[in-house]
Amino acid sequence: AIARRHLADSRTPGSKAYGAAAAVKARFRELDTNRNGMLELDELLCLLNSGGEKFTRKQAAALLRAMDKDSSGAVSFAEFVEFIFSDPTPSNESASMRKRVIGDNDAGALQRCL
């Protein structure tokens, strides 16, 4: 529900969410170094480590698996946005990694590097 609300708000030019969505999309494109429209493990690791924290390849792989809803081995822009704006599920095995990446009050590693 939250992800849908952010998506709807992001389509209104001039809205705060519109600017945030544009920034996230621009950063996603910048990180997609092979220009295939997906973030692969090395690209995700680069994103995570650009925020000041150091994530291991194993941690990035676990996060990629949690974000990759269609099991393609990479993260599409839609999966990326869904991960960022969705409510965390306490029973989800990636909840602690998500908290580290997103953080409290949007202060996690991902926000620092977007």
mmCIF file with all atom_site columns, C-alpha atoms in Angstrom:
data_model
loop_
_atom_site.group_PDB
_atom_site.id
_atom_site.type_symbol
_atom_site.label_atom_id
_atom_site.label_alt_id
_atom_site.label_comp_id
_atom_site.label_asym_id
_atom_site.label_entity_id
_atom_site.label_seq_id
_atom_site.pdbx_PDB_ins_code
_atom_site.Cartn_x
_atom_site.Cartn_y
_atom_site.Cartn_z
_atom_site.occupancy
_atom_site.B_iso_or_equiv
_atom_site.pdbx_formal_charge
_atom_site.auth_seq_id
_atom_site.auth_comp_id
_atom_site.auth_asym_id
_atom_site.auth_atom_id
_atom_site.pdbx_PDB_model_num
ATOM 1   C CA . ALA A 1 1   ? 0.000  0.000   0.000   1.00 0.00 ? 1   ALA A CA 1
ATOM 2   C CA . ILE A 1 2   ? 2.797  2.424   0.874   1.00 0.00 ? 2   ILE A CA 1
ATOM 3   C CA . ALA A 1 3   ? 4.695  1.562   -2.302  1.00 0.00 ? 3   ALA A CA 1
ATOM 4   C CA . ARG A 1 4   ? 1.562  2.244   -4.386  1.00 0.00 ? 4   ARG A CA 1
ATOM 5   C CA . ARG A 1 5   ? 1.009  5.595   -2.658  1.00 0.00 ? 5   ARG A CA 1
ATOM 6   C CA . HIS A 1 6   ? 4.628  6.630   -3.304  1.00 0.00 ? 6   HIS A CA 1
ATOM 7   C CA . LEU A 1 7   ? 4.288  5.526   -6.915  1.00 0.00 ? 7   LEU A CA 1
ATOM 8   C CA . ALA A 1 8   ? 1.098  7.567   -7.365  1.00 0.00 ? 8   ALA A CA 1
ATOM 9   C CA . ASP A 1 9   ? 2.692  10.619  -5.712  1.00 0.00 ? 9   ASP A CA 1
ATOM 10  C CA . SER A 1 10  ? 5.787  10.181  -7.864  1.00 0.00 ? 10  SER A CA 1
ATOM 11  C CA . ARG A 1 11  ? 3.723  10.781  -11.005 1.00 0.00 ? 11  ARG A CA 1
ATOM 12  C CA . THR A 1 12  ? 2.686  14.289  -9.946  1.00 0.00 ? 12  THR A CA 1
ATOM 13  C CA . PRO A 1 13  ? 5.200  16.829  -11.299 1.00 0.00 ? 13  PRO A CA 1
ATOM 14  C CA . GLY A 1 14  ? 6.382  19.202  -8.614  1.00 0.00 ? 14  GLY A CA 1
ATOM 15  C CA . SER A 1 15  ? 5.552  16.854  -5.745  1.00 0.00 ? 15  SER A CA 1
ATOM 16  C CA . LYS A 1 16  ? 8.245  15.868  -3.270  1.00 0.00 ? 16  LYS A CA 1
ATOM 17  C CA . ALA A 1 17  ? 7.810  12.219  -4.264  1.00 0.00 ? 17  ALA A CA 1
ATOM 18  C CA . TYR A 1 18  ? 8.201  13.138  -7.957  1.00 0.00 ? 18  TYR A CA 1
ATOM 19  C CA . GLY A 1 19  ? 11.620 14.644  -7.256  1.00 0.00 ? 19  GLY A CA 1
ATOM 20  C CA . ALA A 1 20  ? 12.626 11.681  -5.107  1.00 0.00 ? 20  ALA A CA 1
ATOM 21  C CA . ALA A 1 21  ? 11.512 9.199   -7.772  1.00 0.00 ? 21  ALA A CA 1
ATOM 22  C CA . ALA A 1 22  ? 13.484 11.063  -10.418 1.00 0.00 ? 22  ALA A CA 1
ATOM 23  C CA . ALA A 1 23  ? 16.588 11.014  -8.206  1.00 0.00 ? 23  ALA A CA 1
ATOM 24  C CA . VAL A 1 24  ? 16.234 7.287   -7.505  1.00 0.00 ? 24  VAL A CA 1
ATOM 25  C CA . LYS A 1 25  ? 15.747 6.515   -11.214 1.00 0.00 ? 25  LYS A CA 1
ATOM 26  C CA . ALA A 1 26  ? 18.759 8.640   -12.190 1.00 0.00 ? 26  ALA A CA 1
ATOM 27  C CA . ARG A 1 27  ? 20.932 6.916   -9.571  1.00 0.00 ? 27  ARG A CA 1
ATOM 28  C CA . PHE A 1 28  ? 19.704 3.488   -10.705 1.00 0.00 ? 28  PHE A CA 1
ATOM 29  C CA . ARG A 1 29  ? 20.651 4.304   -14.308 1.00 0.00 ? 29  ARG A CA 1
ATOM 30  C CA . GLU A 1 30  ? 24.055 5.567   -13.186 1.00 0.00 ? 30  GLU A CA 1
ATOM 31  C CA . LEU A 1 31  ? 24.730 2.343   -11.275 1.00 0.00 ? 31  LEU A CA 1
ATOM 32  C CA . ASP A 1 32  ? 23.552 0.146   -14.149 1.00 0.00 ? 32  ASP A CA 1
ATOM 33  C CA . THR A 1 33  ? 27.008 0.244   -15.727 1.00 0.00 ? 33  THR A CA 1
ATOM 34  C CA . ASN A 1 34  ? 26.291 -2.407  -18.370 1.00 0.00 ? 34  ASN A CA 1
ATOM 35  C CA . ARG A 1 35  ? 23.026 -0.621  -19.315 1.00 0.00 ? 35  ARG A CA 1
ATOM 36  C CA . ASN A 1 36  ? 20.841 -3.720  -19.233 1.00 0.00 ? 36  ASN A CA 1
ATOM 37  C CA . GLY A 1 37  ? 18.158 -2.135  -17.026 1.00 0.00 ? 37  GLY A CA 1
ATOM 38  C CA . MET A 1 38  ? 19.055 -4.341  -14.054 1.00 0.00 ? 38  MET A CA 1
ATOM 39  C CA . LEU A 1 39  ? 21.380 -4.125  -11.063 1.00 0.00 ? 39  LEU A CA 1
ATOM 40  C CA . GLU A 1 40  ? 23.577 -7.186  -10.813 1.00 0.00 ? 40  GLU A CA 1
ATOM 41  C CA . LEU A 1 41  ? 25.649 -8.242  -7.824  1.00 0.00 ? 41  LEU A CA 1
ATOM 42  C CA . ASP A 1 42  ? 28.733 -6.122  -8.552  1.00 0.00 ? 42  ASP A CA 1
ATOM 43  C CA . GLU A 1 43  ? 26.592 -3.061  -9.322  1.00 0.00 ? 43  GLU A CA 1
ATOM 44  C CA . LEU A 1 44  ? 24.561 -3.521  -6.114  1.00 0.00 ? 44  LEU A CA 1
ATOM 45  C CA . LEU A 1 45  ? 27.750 -3.974  -4.100  1.00 0.00 ? 45  LEU A CA 1
ATOM 46  C CA . CYS A 1 46  ? 29.135 -0.757  -5.583  1.00 0.00 ? 46  CYS A CA 1
ATOM 47  C CA . LEU A 1 47  ? 25.928 1.065   -4.585  1.00 0.00 ? 47  LEU A CA 1
ATOM 48  C CA . LEU A 1 48  ? 26.004 -0.294  -1.040  1.00 0.00 ? 48  LEU A CA 1
ATOM 49  C CA . ASN A 1 49  ? 29.670 0.497   -0.492  1.00 0.00 ? 49  ASN A CA 1
ATOM 50  C CA . SER A 1 50  ? 29.367 4.025   -1.898  1.00 0.00 ? 50  SER A CA 1
ATOM 51  C CA . GLY A 1 51  ? 27.341 5.051   1.160   1.00 0.00 ? 51  GLY A CA 1
ATOM 52  C CA . GLY A 1 52  ? 30.243 4.819   3.604   1.00 0.00 ? 52  GLY A CA 1
ATOM 53  C CA . GLU A 1 53  ? 29.482 1.399   5.090   1.00 0.00 ? 53  GLU A CA 1
ATOM 54  C CA . LYS A 1 54  ? 31.301 -1.678  3.860   1.00 0.00 ? 54  LYS A CA 1
ATOM 55  C CA . PHE A 1 55  ? 29.169 -4.597  2.785   1.00 0.00 ? 55  PHE A CA 1
ATOM 56  C CA . THR A 1 56  ? 30.681 -7.962  1.905   1.00 0.00 ? 56  THR A CA 1
ATOM 57  C CA . ARG A 1 57  ? 29.943 -9.738  -1.355  1.00 0.00 ? 57  ARG A CA 1
ATOM 58  C CA . LYS A 1 58  ? 28.040 -12.362 0.657   1.00 0.00 ? 58  LYS A CA 1
ATOM 59  C CA . GLN A 1 59  ? 25.856 -9.670  2.290   1.00 0.00 ? 59  GLN A CA 1
ATOM 60  C CA . ALA A 1 60  ? 25.177 -8.035  -1.073  1.00 0.00 ? 60  ALA A CA 1
ATOM 61  C CA . ALA A 1 61  ? 24.245 -11.426 -2.562  1.00 0.00 ? 61  ALA A CA 1
ATOM 62  C CA . ALA A 1 62  ? 21.780 -12.055 0.284   1.00 0.00 ? 62  ALA A CA 1
ATOM 63  C CA . LEU A 1 63  ? 20.251 -8.623  -0.261  1.00 0.00 ? 63  LEU A CA 1
ATOM 64  C CA . LEU A 1 64  ? 20.040 -9.203  -4.008  1.00 0.00 ? 64  LEU A CA 1
ATOM 65  C CA . ARG A 1 65  ? 18.152 -12.459 -3.408  1.00 0.00 ? 65  ARG A CA 1
ATOM 66  C CA . ALA A 1 66  ? 15.721 -10.635 -1.090  1.00 0.00 ? 66  ALA A CA 1
ATOM 67  C CA . MET A 1 67  ? 15.129 -7.859  -3.633  1.00 0.00 ? 67  MET A CA 1
ATOM 68  C CA . ASP A 1 68  ? 14.967 -10.132 -6.708  1.00 0.00 ? 68  ASP A CA 1
ATOM 69  C CA . LYS A 1 69  ? 11.291 -11.149 -6.663  1.00 0.00 ? 69  LYS A CA 1
ATOM 70  C CA . ASP A 1 70  ? 11.343 -12.858 -10.067 1.00 0.00 ? 70  ASP A CA 1
ATOM 71  C CA . SER A 1 71  ? 14.553 -14.831 -9.365  1.00 0.00 ? 71  SER A CA 1
ATOM 72  C CA . SER A 1 72  ? 16.268 -13.442 -12.450 1.00 0.00 ? 72  SER A CA 1
ATOM 73  C CA . GLY A 1 73  ? 19.589 -13.022 -10.643 1.00 0.00 ? 73  GLY A CA 1
ATOM 74  C CA . ALA A 1 74  ? 19.405 -9.235  -10.919 1.00 0.00 ? 74  ALA A CA 1
ATOM 75  C CA . VAL A 1 75  ? 17.248 -6.388  -9.589  1.00 0.00 ? 75  VAL A CA 1
ATOM 76  C CA . SER A 1 76  ? 14.956 -4.492  -11.943 1.00 0.00 ? 76  SER A CA 1
ATOM 77  C CA . PHE A 1 77  ? 14.054 -0.868  -11.280 1.00 0.00 ? 77  PHE A CA 1
ATOM 78  C CA . ALA A 1 78  ? 10.566 -1.978  -10.169 1.00 0.00 ? 78  ALA A CA 1
ATOM 79  C CA . GLU A 1 79  ? 12.054 -4.460  -7.669  1.00 0.00 ? 79  GLU A CA 1
ATOM 80  C CA . PHE A 1 80  ? 14.455 -1.785  -6.448  1.00 0.00 ? 80  PHE A CA 1
ATOM 81  C CA . VAL A 1 81  ? 11.640 0.715   -5.843  1.00 0.00 ? 81  VAL A CA 1
ATOM 82  C CA . GLU A 1 82  ? 9.453  -1.928  -4.196  1.00 0.00 ? 82  GLU A CA 1
ATOM 83  C CA . PHE A 1 83  ? 12.275 -2.771  -1.793  1.00 0.00 ? 83  PHE A CA 1
ATOM 84  C CA . ILE A 1 84  ? 12.904 0.870   -0.904  1.00 0.00 ? 84  ILE A CA 1
ATOM 85  C CA . PHE A 1 85  ? 9.279  1.865   -0.327  1.00 0.00 ? 85  PHE A CA 1
ATOM 86  C CA . SER A 1 86  ? 7.731  -1.338  1.034   1.00 0.00 ? 86  SER A CA 1
ATOM 87  C CA . ASP A 1 87  ? 7.037  -1.896  4.693   1.00 0.00 ? 87  ASP A CA 1
ATOM 88  C CA . PRO A 1 88  ? 9.511  -4.292  6.289   1.00 0.00 ? 88  PRO A CA 1
ATOM 89  C CA . THR A 1 89  ? 8.122  -7.681  7.239   1.00 0.00 ? 89  THR A CA 1
ATOM 90  C CA . PRO A 1 90  ? 9.402  -8.708  10.693  1.00 0.00 ? 90  PRO A CA 1
ATOM 91  C CA . SER A 1 91  ? 9.346  -12.406 9.785   1.00 0.00 ? 91  SER A CA 1
ATOM 92  C CA . ASN A 1 92  ? 11.401 -11.789 6.659   1.00 0.00 ? 92  ASN A CA 1
ATOM 93  C CA . GLU A 1 93  ? 14.916 -13.244 6.924   1.00 0.00 ? 93  GLU A CA 1
ATOM 94  C CA . SER A 1 94  ? 16.323 -10.133 5.272   1.00 0.00 ? 94  SER A CA 1
ATOM 95  C CA . ALA A 1 95  ? 14.720 -7.730  7.773   1.00 0.00 ? 95  ALA A CA 1
ATOM 96  C CA . SER A 1 96  ? 17.993 -6.951  9.565   1.00 0.00 ? 96  SER A CA 1
ATOM 97  C CA . MET A 1 97  ? 19.808 -6.416  6.254   1.00 0.00 ? 97  MET A CA 1
ATOM 98  C CA . ARG A 1 98  ? 16.932 -4.232  5.041   1.00 0.00 ? 98  ARG A CA 1
ATOM 99  C CA . LYS A 1 99  ? 17.142 -2.149  8.207   1.00 0.00 ? 99  LYS A CA 1
ATOM 100 C CA . ARG A 1 100 ? 20.884 -1.714  7.694   1.00 0.00 ? 100 ARG A CA 1
ATOM 101 C CA . VAL A 1 101 ? 20.364 -0.707  4.071   1.00 0.00 ? 101 VAL A CA 1
ATOM 102 C CA . ILE A 1 102 ? 17.259 1.479   4.476   1.00 0.00 ? 102 ILE A CA 1
ATOM 103 C CA . GLY A 1 103 ? 17.795 2.443   8.117   1.00 0.00 ? 103 GLY A CA 1
ATOM 104 C CA . ASP A 1 104 ? 15.493 4.186   10.539  1.00 0.00 ? 104 ASP A CA 1
ATOM 105 C CA . ASN A 1 105 ? 13.943 7.388   9.233   1.00 0.00 ? 105 ASN A CA 1
ATOM 106 C CA . ASP A 1 106 ? 15.587 6.807   5.836   1.00 0.00 ? 106 ASP A CA 1
ATOM 107 C CA . ALA A 1 107 ? 19.078 7.140   7.313   1.00 0.00 ? 107 ALA A CA 1
ATOM 108 C CA . GLY A 1 108 ? 20.521 3.819   6.139   1.00 0.00 ? 108 GLY A CA 1
ATOM 109 C CA . ALA A 1 109 ? 23.324 3.079   3.711   1.00 0.00 ? 109 ALA A CA 1
ATOM 110 C CA . LEU A 1 110 ? 21.092 3.311   0.671   1.00 0.00 ? 110 LEU A CA 1
ATOM 111 C CA . GLN A 1 111 ? 19.836 6.804   1.505   1.00 0.00 ? 111 GLN A CA 1
ATOM 112 C CA . ARG A 1 112 ? 23.385 8.034   2.064   1.00 0.00 ? 112 ARG A CA 1
ATOM 113 C CA . CYS A 1 113 ? 24.418 6.987   -1.421  1.00 0.00 ? 113 CYS A CA 1
ATOM 114 C CA . LEU A 1 114 ? 21.332 8.061   -3.413  1.00 0.00 ? 114 LEU A CA 1
#
